[in-house]
């Protein structure tokens, strides 16, 4: 059973700040603000929720949070089964709500929540809302790349469309447990396809439509889908991207199953789309012929819901597997509390469904709450950097959730693009994907949110399924750049290199003690890698791969990845993936990739490249190397910088010393540290000499 911990460190921290009686400490100030005695934040840089906000918040005080948090870790079974009971279950789970082994020293790691409970997440997203009288509520507002193109679907309409796709999938033989690959841009058909899979118990594997043919092929080969769902093309900004050509290149000759292709007329007509008879089918030709009623496949809470590939520290992406019941309960609950969701909200998350954020917080979390969701097909700065606020005003968006990289890029374009729009509907802002630097936080808060909207800076991962550390707006003051405190049921732990838990104010590696309902269950087809990557580094805990510090008030500050993963514009990219793409070029002998600070993207990709003997450096080769990476992974993984390297700094045992490369890449040349253990310390001088070539 889940380990019960009476008082976690975190509780002690929050408890210490949650003492109500006036006197020293943080909470008296919070009370004063709630009572209307506005206090300026002091040296601590605390930002308090406004009176108006706190008064209407779902969780109006740190005390209330504390009560619920305490129960969630002391009685996880009771806490989560009370919440789970609000969903529709064909039959309830057995006596054991959660069973787990999170400690590798006790044998194989496993996690189960609500095992034996029979449900369906699509039913809970759609039918349950229609049945409760919300059928006419808008589920999706869709905004096209071009101004003036928009559409919307009510819950009833969405349900009908999902049923038609589900019936089509069933008809071509897709059954419970079968994989379906979805390679679609942000059309409503993307979440429709996901929900249709969930309805019939098929396992969707969405591949971000920015991935190249090679990456798509790799994912198709790994999970062997019965069918691929795609569209012919999409317009993003002023560019047309021919998705169907990419799919054609990815599908091997041997793929004889179906390729269902949506005709996206705003980008390309069917007449000009390349076609393979027998395999390719136009979505619009078949889907509307199916019934709008489709019986759901009732599944066990532990049956797989989806696979989503993410980068790790080796070249091969990891197929993160999530199951149904725990994920459902967790995404719904985190969405509700972290955004202070109310039924009247209009919610817009700028993420693509190709990433976990689009799974949990464009599709499942919001729909489970019966929310109205805005989906935008295009580029956020097209035709100009005011587009986001145009969309906010158009749909009266109240909750706006985005990534720091977009905030930074819009910030650079100047306030005028923001202030020309009203934005008065906004009440909660959100941030995800990477640490948000305090200056971007302040701009987001002051300029976009007119100093009125709390920012939910949500720390979580593909693996965690949902928010792990996030502010509950209204419950406590925020500190710009801190994700604040853990969500219900989450027990974060900071450990040192030896895996020993450190208490109080400290920094180290961020781990989690015991499971939460949204925990991923395995890496598809490789449970051993799951254990090795996440549970072996610090036995007893789940290791996130992130560095973190905790300040004197118990606030958590994420400091970025500590493994060989870099975070470019919120996209996780393994350095090894980029290196293996580079060395696949016949003239590249060796490559070492590191992340460097980048003003807009957060991190940029910096590649040191050694050429095959006798090959001269040239501008053309530099461009070819970048193209190779674009073709093998996708344009978002293209190196920002290629640094010619006659040799790489290696230890005598042949290990590349990335620490030194990082310093050279960021031009911190006086901080190179000890280079005496290098096999050939001379390479460092060579690299420095070539730094600006
Ligand atoms: C949801 C998502 C996960 C990695 C994670 C961390 C970084 C995400 C963050 C954040 C600081 C936040 N990250 N949110 N760092 N503050 N609010 O992004 O999933 O693509 O798997 O990336 O992103 O480094 O480990 P994923």
XYZ file of C-alpha atoms and ligand atoms in Angstrom:
719
model
C 0.000 0.000 0.000
C 0.980 3.644 -0.345
C 3.436 4.644 2.275
C 1.850 6.847 4.847
C 3.947 9.607 6.161
C 2.529 11.502 9.029
C 4.586 14.629 8.753
C 6.628 15.280 5.688
C 9.216 17.986 5.631
C 7.061 19.928 3.348
C 4.209 19.873 5.829
C 6.515 21.210 8.454
C 7.490 24.051 6.150
C 3.971 25.000 5.294
C 2.836 24.528 8.849
C 5.497 26.885 10.007
C 4.259 29.556 7.649
C 0.632 28.843 8.213
C 0.437 29.768 11.868
C -2.543 32.006 12.070
C -2.123 34.137 15.179
C -0.626 37.494 14.395
C 3.047 37.920 15.030
C 6.058 37.190 12.957
C 5.787 34.976 9.900
C 4.229 35.056 6.495
C 0.626 34.240 7.102
C -0.335 37.252 9.155
C 0.611 39.303 6.139
C -1.480 37.092 3.918
C -4.400 37.575 6.278
C -3.926 41.284 6.222
C -4.138 41.262 2.473
C -7.237 39.110 2.456
C -8.793 41.514 4.921
C -8.086 44.363 2.577
C -5.060 45.887 4.236
C -2.811 45.818 1.225
C 0.784 45.337 2.204
C 3.635 45.846 -0.147
C 5.740 42.749 -0.503
C 9.054 43.121 1.188
C 12.523 41.932 0.384
C 11.090 38.472 -0.117
C 9.432 39.380 -3.357
C 6.076 37.957 -2.374
C 3.125 38.585 -4.643
C -0.207 38.268 -2.900
C -3.506 37.269 -4.435
C -5.879 40.206 -4.664
C -8.838 40.471 -2.295
C -11.246 39.845 -5.082
C -9.418 36.798 -6.226
C -8.929 35.240 -2.825
C -12.580 35.772 -1.929
C -13.846 33.680 -4.807
C -11.033 31.103 -4.919
C -11.764 27.388 -4.649
C -8.972 27.233 -2.118
C -8.961 30.559 -0.365
C -6.317 29.976 2.271
C -3.108 28.190 3.102
C -4.937 26.585 6.025
C -7.490 24.961 3.768
C -4.727 23.693 1.507
C -2.841 22.413 4.479
C -5.833 20.454 5.760
C -6.382 18.840 2.384
C -2.694 18.242 1.765
C -2.310 16.593 5.127
C -5.152 14.223 4.441
C -3.835 13.509 0.944
C -0.535 12.182 2.293
C -1.810 10.660 5.504
C -4.778 8.935 3.930
C -4.150 8.852 0.177
C -6.650 6.046 -0.311
C -9.463 7.989 1.350
C -8.507 11.306 -0.208
C -8.339 10.047 -3.780
C -11.251 7.648 -3.620
C -13.529 10.462 -2.445
C -12.521 12.432 -5.521
C -12.661 9.416 -7.849
C -16.233 8.721 -6.733
C -17.333 11.870 -8.543
C -16.631 10.133 -11.842
C -18.653 7.483 -13.579
C -17.443 3.957 -12.876
C -19.235 0.955 -14.318
C -18.063 -0.814 -11.219
C -15.912 0.450 -8.368
C -12.346 -0.584 -7.603
C -11.634 -3.197 -4.961
C -10.527 -2.611 -1.385
C -7.069 -1.519 -2.392
C -7.110 1.979 -3.842
C -3.391 2.103 -4.440
C -0.770 -0.547 -4.490
C 2.835 0.239 -5.271
C 6.456 -0.508 -4.849
C 8.369 2.728 -5.334
C 11.514 1.375 -3.713
C 13.734 -0.522 -6.125
C 15.512 -2.170 -3.183
C 12.296 -4.088 -2.437
C 11.990 -5.603 -5.906
C 10.384 -4.500 -9.148
C 8.804 -1.097 -9.235
C 5.079 -1.030 -9.931
C 2.177 1.329 -9.360
C -1.557 0.668 -9.467
C -4.450 2.950 -8.654
C -8.136 1.968 -8.531
C -7.292 -1.507 -9.867
C -10.462 -3.434 -10.626
C -12.442 -0.231 -11.144
C -14.138 -0.260 -14.534
C -14.548 3.023 -16.365
C -13.927 4.913 -19.605
C -12.244 8.312 -19.743
C -13.995 9.377 -22.972
C -17.346 8.635 -21.349
C -16.339 10.761 -18.382
C -15.182 13.614 -20.636
C -18.221 13.656 -22.910
C -21.287 11.521 -22.106
C -21.165 12.434 -18.424
C -21.245 16.147 -19.286
C -23.994 15.716 -21.867
C -26.051 13.594 -19.468
C -25.753 16.192 -16.734
C -27.381 18.857 -18.900
C -24.256 20.465 -20.391
C -24.700 19.127 -23.913
C -25.171 22.610 -25.360
C -22.110 24.038 -23.659
C -19.197 24.736 -26.000
C -16.467 22.136 -25.591
C -14.047 23.529 -28.181
C -13.640 26.901 -29.807
C -11.201 26.443 -32.657
C -9.302 29.371 -34.148
C -7.519 28.846 -37.458
C -4.119 30.150 -38.443
C -5.763 32.821 -40.609
C -7.865 35.448 -38.890
C -11.545 34.887 -39.549
C -11.312 31.084 -39.642
C -12.973 29.616 -36.598
C -15.389 26.928 -35.563
C -16.832 25.486 -32.398
C -18.369 22.278 -31.100
C -20.744 21.766 -28.195
C -20.312 18.777 -25.929
C -23.143 17.007 -27.787
C -21.554 17.705 -31.176
C -18.130 16.681 -29.957
C -19.554 13.425 -28.639
C -21.174 12.688 -32.015
C -17.954 13.343 -33.906
C -15.904 11.248 -31.521
C -18.400 8.403 -31.893
C -18.122 8.509 -35.678
C -14.345 8.234 -35.592
C -14.578 5.523 -32.928
C -17.019 3.546 -35.088
C -14.696 3.898 -38.071
C -11.740 2.636 -36.041
C -13.759 -0.311 -34.766
C -14.940 -1.080 -38.257
C -11.425 -1.368 -39.632
C -10.607 -3.772 -36.816
C -9.017 -1.610 -34.118
C -9.644 -3.303 -30.794
C -9.006 -2.660 -27.138
C -5.272 -2.501 -26.494
C -4.329 -1.817 -30.139
C -2.072 1.143 -30.840
C -3.140 4.050 -33.060
C -0.632 6.679 -34.186
C -1.955 10.221 -34.551
C 0.100 12.764 -36.493
C -2.111 15.819 -36.682
C -1.742 19.562 -36.138
C -3.990 21.545 -33.802
C -7.263 20.906 -35.552
C -10.211 19.767 -33.465
C -9.719 16.416 -35.179
C -6.644 15.853 -33.005
C -8.411 15.677 -29.619
C -11.353 14.030 -31.404
C -9.018 11.260 -32.564
C -7.556 10.855 -29.072
C -11.001 10.615 -27.490
C -12.179 8.162 -30.161
C -9.288 5.858 -29.296
C -10.045 6.139 -25.596
C -13.692 5.365 -26.263
C -12.879 1.961 -27.755
C -9.974 1.177 -25.439
C -7.315 1.685 -28.139
C -3.986 3.158 -27.028
C -3.170 6.412 -28.763
C 0.340 7.491 -29.536
C 0.278 11.111 -30.643
C 3.404 12.227 -32.469
C 3.952 16.001 -32.488
C 3.430 17.189 -36.063
C 6.789 19.008 -35.944
C 8.687 15.706 -35.842
C 10.462 14.576 -38.999
C 9.673 11.472 -41.047
C 12.532 9.586 -39.368
C 11.238 10.325 -35.877
C 7.702 9.424 -36.885
C 8.920 6.185 -38.459
C 10.813 5.279 -35.299
C 7.670 5.753 -33.206
C 5.541 3.808 -35.684
C 7.987 0.923 -35.660
C 8.066 0.867 -31.878
C 4.328 0.542 -31.266
C 3.115 -1.015 -34.559
C -0.204 0.783 -34.975
C -3.202 -0.572 -36.861
C -3.792 2.826 -38.449
C -2.209 6.262 -38.745
C -4.404 9.360 -38.516
C -3.092 12.486 -40.198
C -4.010 15.358 -42.504
C -2.683 16.527 -45.826
C -1.151 19.839 -44.758
C -1.274 22.663 -42.247
C -0.499 26.354 -42.339
C 1.489 27.743 -39.486
C 2.129 31.408 -39.878
C 2.823 31.964 -43.545
C 4.311 28.489 -44.089
C 2.477 25.471 -45.476
C 3.717 22.185 -44.027
C 2.937 19.086 -46.070
C 2.281 16.587 -43.330
C 1.086 13.848 -45.636
C 4.449 13.848 -47.468
C 6.177 13.352 -44.136
C 3.845 10.473 -43.296
C 4.454 8.933 -46.737
C 8.173 9.047 -46.130
C 7.748 7.507 -42.689
C 5.453 4.660 -43.661
C 7.528 1.811 -44.972
C 6.457 -0.218 -47.943
C 5.413 -2.936 -45.553
C 2.821 -0.762 -43.845
C -0.335 -2.025 -45.456
C -2.820 -0.779 -42.941
C -4.853 2.364 -43.170
C -3.758 5.973 -43.297
C -6.812 8.105 -42.541
C -6.152 11.578 -43.902
C -8.100 14.676 -42.986
C -8.401 17.133 -45.848
C -7.372 20.446 -44.311
C -8.759 22.685 -47.017
C -7.429 25.882 -45.540
C -3.919 24.609 -46.294
C -4.196 22.255 -49.268
C -6.832 20.678 -51.481
C -7.135 16.952 -51.979
C -6.484 17.177 -55.712
C -2.877 18.154 -55.109
C -2.238 15.648 -52.312
C -0.100 12.608 -53.131
C -2.097 9.454 -52.659
C -1.526 5.732 -52.251
C -4.635 3.820 -53.268
C -5.604 0.994 -51.001
C -3.858 2.512 -48.017
C -4.945 6.154 -47.898
C -8.503 7.164 -47.085
C -9.960 10.659 -46.873
C -11.375 11.316 -43.395
C -14.259 13.338 -44.813
C -15.228 10.494 -47.173
C -15.687 7.845 -44.529
C -16.072 9.247 -41.026
C -19.392 11.072 -41.613
C -20.948 7.846 -42.909
C -20.702 6.234 -39.476
C -23.269 6.360 -36.694
C -23.005 9.159 -34.145
C -23.654 6.639 -31.411
C -20.887 4.348 -30.275
C -20.977 2.028 -27.311
C -17.971 2.575 -25.080
C -15.473 -0.123 -24.267
C -15.392 -0.309 -20.489
C -11.828 -0.762 -19.331
C -9.963 -1.434 -16.127
C -8.486 1.577 -14.377
C -5.068 0.050 -15.050
C -5.627 -0.548 -18.775
C -3.326 1.625 -20.889
C -4.714 4.919 -22.162
C -1.813 6.276 -24.165
C 1.824 6.194 -25.055
C 3.795 9.370 -25.473
C 7.440 9.390 -26.471
C 9.811 11.723 -24.709
C 13.534 12.321 -24.744
C 15.940 10.828 -22.303
C 19.683 10.776 -21.958
C 20.227 8.118 -24.617
C 19.465 8.376 -28.320
C 16.302 6.270 -28.173
C 13.123 8.093 -27.113
C 11.159 6.608 -24.246
C 7.550 5.508 -24.665
C 5.936 6.803 -21.490
C 2.844 4.743 -20.706
C -0.140 6.110 -18.808
C -3.148 4.119 -17.704
C -6.764 5.156 -17.414
C -8.196 5.555 -13.918
C -5.473 7.293 -11.933
C -4.623 9.579 -14.849
C -8.272 10.558 -15.180
C -8.685 11.427 -11.521
C -5.358 13.223 -11.351
C -5.601 15.405 -14.474
C -9.142 16.456 -13.575
C -8.227 17.397 -10.008
C -5.000 19.219 -10.811
C -6.716 21.203 -13.576
C -9.507 22.259 -11.246
C -7.378 23.454 -8.354
C -4.267 24.847 -10.025
C -6.359 27.064 -12.315
C -9.119 27.728 -9.782
C -11.471 26.442 -12.466
C -15.131 27.535 -12.429
C -17.798 26.392 -14.932
C -18.018 29.896 -16.391
C -14.329 29.915 -17.382
C -13.054 29.957 -20.954
C -9.727 28.210 -20.971
C -6.904 28.422 -23.479
C -3.723 26.412 -23.329
C -1.299 27.197 -26.155
C 0.369 23.768 -26.036
C 0.118 21.304 -28.877
C -1.570 17.945 -28.241
C 1.685 16.395 -29.455
C 3.149 17.051 -26.002
C 1.973 15.922 -22.587
C 0.551 19.366 -21.814
C -1.849 18.985 -24.719
C -2.897 15.544 -23.483
C -3.512 16.465 -19.857
C -4.441 20.131 -20.146
C -5.928 20.687 -23.593
C -7.884 17.471 -23.720
C -8.492 15.282 -20.689
C -8.236 17.557 -17.624
C -10.428 20.378 -18.997
C -13.045 18.126 -20.636
C -13.360 16.031 -17.481
C -14.328 19.287 -15.777
C -16.804 20.184 -18.534
C -14.714 23.210 -19.498
C -14.860 25.306 -22.664
C -11.449 25.008 -24.324
C -9.903 27.235 -26.991
C -7.684 25.506 -29.562
C -5.475 27.553 -31.855
C -4.061 26.076 -35.027
C -1.428 28.637 -35.884
C 1.700 30.400 -34.732
C 1.278 32.624 -31.667
C 2.901 35.632 -33.328
C 1.082 35.439 -36.657
C 0.275 37.750 -38.346
C 1.753 39.876 -35.557
C 2.744 39.503 -31.896
C -0.698 40.665 -30.761
C -2.460 37.524 -32.009
C -2.721 35.846 -28.596
C -4.485 38.820 -27.052
C -6.719 39.111 -30.084
C -7.797 35.515 -29.440
C -8.163 36.186 -25.703
C -10.532 39.086 -26.418
C -12.378 37.230 -29.159
C -13.327 34.260 -26.982
C -13.232 36.124 -23.644
C -10.552 33.774 -22.367
C -10.353 33.713 -18.558
C -7.524 31.221 -18.015
C -4.464 31.459 -20.252
C -1.786 28.762 -19.953
C 1.456 28.989 -21.915
C 5.231 28.487 -21.883
C 7.956 30.882 -20.684
C 9.556 30.880 -24.135
C 6.444 32.474 -25.634
C 6.255 34.951 -22.765
C 9.870 35.965 -23.362
C 9.444 36.305 -27.095
C 6.298 38.434 -26.748
C 8.024 40.495 -24.100
C 10.755 41.309 -26.601
C 8.189 42.509 -29.102
C 7.062 45.210 -26.719
C 4.076 46.070 -24.535
C 2.120 47.876 -27.246
C 1.028 44.608 -28.872
C -0.465 43.583 -25.550
C -1.993 46.806 -24.328
C -3.833 47.420 -27.579
C -6.188 44.595 -26.518
C -8.486 44.678 -23.530
C -7.671 41.296 -21.878
C -10.107 42.143 -19.134
C -11.618 38.643 -19.232
C -8.339 37.132 -17.977
C -8.237 36.036 -14.345
C -5.625 33.252 -14.102
C -2.371 32.820 -16.019
C -0.272 29.690 -16.217
C 3.265 28.729 -17.167
C 4.812 25.358 -18.012
C 7.735 23.696 -19.696
C 10.763 25.248 -18.061
C 11.639 27.530 -15.188
C 10.161 30.981 -15.733
C 12.724 33.666 -15.000
C 11.508 36.341 -12.573
C 11.682 39.130 -15.173
C 9.453 37.215 -17.612
C 7.181 36.328 -14.689
C 6.825 40.008 -13.782
C 6.099 41.052 -17.351
C 3.496 38.307 -17.679
C 1.941 39.353 -14.378
C 2.097 43.127 -14.756
C 1.585 43.656 -18.473
C -0.446 40.674 -19.680
C -2.420 40.182 -16.474
C -2.586 43.864 -15.465
C -1.247 42.856 -12.017
C -4.592 41.178 -11.386
C -4.113 37.525 -12.321
C -2.178 34.981 -10.286
C 0.286 32.892 -12.293
C 0.172 29.148 -11.883
C 3.755 28.104 -12.564
C 3.234 24.365 -12.872
C 6.161 21.994 -12.537
C 5.519 18.519 -13.899
C 6.665 16.099 -16.597
C 5.447 13.694 -19.270
C 6.127 10.999 -16.717
C 4.070 12.557 -13.929
C 0.897 12.875 -16.011
C -0.163 16.033 -14.200
C 0.980 18.947 -12.044
C 3.326 18.085 -9.195
C 4.424 21.413 -7.768
C 2.162 24.338 -8.530
C 0.589 27.355 -6.897
C -3.047 27.080 -5.908
C -4.083 30.610 -6.826
C -5.679 32.339 -3.893
C -4.244 30.030 -1.280
C -0.858 31.608 -0.721
C 1.418 34.404 -1.920
C 3.623 33.699 -4.912
C 7.294 34.297 -5.496
C 8.137 35.092 -9.123
C 10.023 32.111 -10.538
C 9.023 29.597 -7.877
C 6.529 26.795 -8.604
C 5.740 27.114 -4.852
C 4.332 24.008 -3.103
C 3.411 20.426 -3.947
C -0.016 19.426 -5.146
C -2.192 17.123 -3.046
C -0.650 13.708 -2.608
C 2.776 14.707 -3.895
C 5.721 14.325 -1.532
C 8.763 16.018 -3.032
C 12.153 15.273 -1.572
C 15.471 16.965 -2.252
C 18.457 14.627 -2.053
C 22.222 15.064 -2.276
C 24.540 13.135 -4.661
C 24.461 10.169 -2.317
C 20.687 10.069 -2.329
C 20.376 11.284 1.218
C 17.348 13.453 1.870
C 18.236 17.024 2.802
C 15.919 19.050 4.945
C 15.120 22.729 5.241
C 16.709 25.367 3.052
C 18.815 23.447 0.549
C 19.430 22.502 -3.035
C 19.960 19.166 -4.718
C 18.167 16.618 -6.876
C 14.400 16.592 -6.964
C 12.825 13.239 -6.184
C 9.376 12.077 -5.161
C 8.489 9.704 -2.379
C 5.629 7.290 -3.178
C 3.220 7.407 -6.068
C 0.390 9.760 -7.037
C -2.523 8.681 -9.232
C -1.070 10.188 -12.442
C 2.282 8.377 -12.159
C 3.382 6.696 -15.398
C 3.414 2.944 -15.086
C 6.272 1.889 -17.331
C 8.261 2.672 -20.448
C 6.599 0.814 -23.272
C 8.344 -2.475 -23.863
C 11.208 -1.633 -21.518
C 10.330 -1.857 -17.833
C 13.995 -2.307 -17.033
C 14.832 1.087 -18.506
C 11.974 2.547 -16.434
C 13.556 1.235 -13.274
C 17.108 2.131 -14.257
C 16.341 5.677 -15.323
C 13.928 6.741 -12.654
C 14.248 4.498 -9.608
C 17.877 3.350 -9.473
C 19.703 6.688 -9.250
C 18.307 7.396 -5.761
C 16.879 4.182 -4.339
C 13.603 4.667 -2.511
C 12.489 7.524 -4.724
C 11.322 8.502 -8.194
C 14.067 10.715 -9.664
C 12.786 13.552 -11.831
C 16.042 14.483 -13.586
C 15.649 18.054 -12.324
C 17.701 20.120 -9.919
C 15.815 22.057 -7.294
C 16.215 24.213 -4.259
C 13.946 24.974 -1.340
C 14.068 28.356 0.351
C 13.582 29.280 3.974
C 9.815 29.491 3.540
C 9.569 26.060 1.973
C 9.018 27.309 -1.582
C 10.420 25.054 -4.318
C 12.576 26.552 -7.095
C 13.270 24.348 -10.101
C 16.679 24.941 -11.582
C 16.604 22.817 -14.763
C 17.700 19.369 -15.869
C 20.701 17.756 -14.291
C 20.925 14.962 -16.867
C 21.809 15.053 -20.561
C 18.474 16.495 -21.533
C 18.147 20.062 -22.744
C 15.007 22.106 -22.758
C 14.581 24.223 -25.871
C 11.455 26.374 -25.871
C 9.935 23.885 -23.458
C 10.720 20.940 -25.772
C 12.724 18.181 -24.193
C 15.619 17.108 -26.375
C 18.236 14.520 -25.502
C 21.771 15.645 -26.295
C 22.440 12.094 -27.463
C 19.630 12.291 -30.013
C 21.149 15.397 -31.600
C 24.634 13.879 -31.477
C 23.516 10.724 -33.201
C 21.804 12.758 -35.927
C 25.009 14.778 -36.448
C 27.318 11.789 -36.643
C 25.029 10.152 -39.190
C 26.393 12.753 -41.616
C 29.234 11.050 -43.493
C 31.652 13.934 -42.924
C 31.058 14.209 -39.192
C 33.383 12.090 -37.079
C 32.206 13.007 -33.613
C 29.795 15.391 -31.945
C 29.132 16.626 -28.428
C 26.057 18.677 -27.719
C 25.403 20.912 -24.726
C 22.716 23.383 -23.767
C 23.510 27.099 -23.497
C 21.424 29.905 -22.121
C 19.199 31.452 -24.783
C 17.298 34.682 -24.307
C 14.040 33.461 -25.813
C 14.217 29.678 -26.004
C 15.480 29.218 -22.447
C 18.197 26.921 -23.718
C 19.794 26.780 -27.128
C 21.552 23.797 -28.719
C 25.314 24.153 -29.028
C 27.100 21.413 -30.956
C 30.837 20.723 -30.984
C 31.644 18.845 -34.170
C 34.775 16.976 -35.192
C 35.073 16.307 -38.905
C 36.411 13.236 -40.663
C 40.157 13.609 -41.380
C 40.913 15.820 -44.329
C 37.457 17.414 -44.577
C 37.699 21.219 -44.408
C 35.271 23.355 -42.442
C 32.833 25.209 -44.634
C 29.682 27.220 -44.362
C 27.954 24.738 -46.617
C 28.870 21.825 -44.369
C 27.617 23.745 -41.357
C 24.251 24.190 -43.089
C 24.166 20.548 -44.155
C 24.769 19.383 -40.610
C 21.899 21.515 -39.356
C 19.652 20.174 -42.123
C 20.581 16.629 -41.135
C 19.318 17.242 -37.601
C 16.152 18.917 -38.882
C 15.453 15.931 -41.100
C 16.176 13.313 -38.508
C 14.461 14.809 -35.490
C 12.538 17.911 -36.496
C 13.121 21.616 -37.029
C 12.805 22.376 -33.299
C 15.962 20.362 -32.600
C 18.202 22.228 -35.066
C 21.468 23.347 -33.406
C 21.761 27.094 -32.863
C 25.518 26.901 -33.083
C 28.055 24.550 -34.648
C 31.514 24.872 -33.137
C 34.293 23.223 -35.159
C 36.305 21.000 -32.857
C 39.597 19.461 -34.026
C 39.399 17.419 -30.825
C 37.084 17.079 -27.840
C 38.169 17.313 -24.198
C 38.235 13.745 -22.961
C 39.404 12.035 -19.827
C 42.025 9.324 -20.152
C 39.222 6.775 -20.139
C 37.700 8.505 -23.148
C 34.778 10.244 -21.473
C 33.889 13.633 -22.909
C 34.057 16.305 -20.202
C 30.860 18.171 -20.870
C 31.435 20.460 -17.939
C 34.273 22.060 -19.901
C 32.266 22.181 -23.116
C 29.419 23.962 -21.310
C 31.831 26.610 -20.067
C 33.329 27.114 -23.519
C 29.857 27.274 -25.068
C 28.773 29.966 -22.636
C 32.149 31.735 -22.961
C 32.870 31.443 -19.247
C 36.482 30.869 -20.064
C 37.820 31.807 -16.668
C 35.660 29.127 -15.076
C 36.963 26.114 -16.942
C 38.109 24.497 -13.712
C 40.587 21.712 -13.498
C 41.655 20.503 -16.933
C 44.603 18.445 -15.746
C 42.752 15.131 -15.901
C 42.235 15.520 -19.633
C 44.060 13.126 -21.907
C 45.166 16.139 -23.964
C 44.653 19.499 -22.205
C 45.763 21.213 -25.430
C 42.370 20.635 -27.069
C 40.831 23.214 -24.778
C 43.025 25.991 -26.188
C 42.243 24.843 -29.705
C 38.536 24.995 -28.992
C 38.786 28.455 -27.514
C 40.745 29.655 -30.540
C 37.999 28.354 -32.831
C 35.136 29.708 -30.733
C 34.205 32.458 -33.104
C 34.726 30.675 -36.393
C 5.031 19.369 -18.669
C 6.313 19.239 -19.400
C 9.523 18.107 -18.339
C 10.691 18.965 -17.917
C 10.933 18.931 -16.440
C 11.576 20.299 -16.201
C 10.867 21.188 -17.185
C 8.421 21.719 -16.899
C 8.484 23.357 -15.467
C 9.799 22.907 -15.694
C 10.598 24.458 -14.190
C 8.288 24.441 -14.552
N 9.712 21.902 -16.593
N 7.666 22.601 -16.227
N 10.848 23.463 -15.055
N 9.386 24.954 -13.937
N 7.072 24.963 -14.303
O 6.915 20.214 -19.758
O 6.734 17.954 -19.616
O 8.002 17.888 -21.806
O 8.157 16.029 -20.100
O 9.251 18.249 -19.717
O 10.415 20.329 -18.229
O 12.932 20.236 -16.510
O 11.753 17.848 -16.083
P 8.038 17.479 -20.379
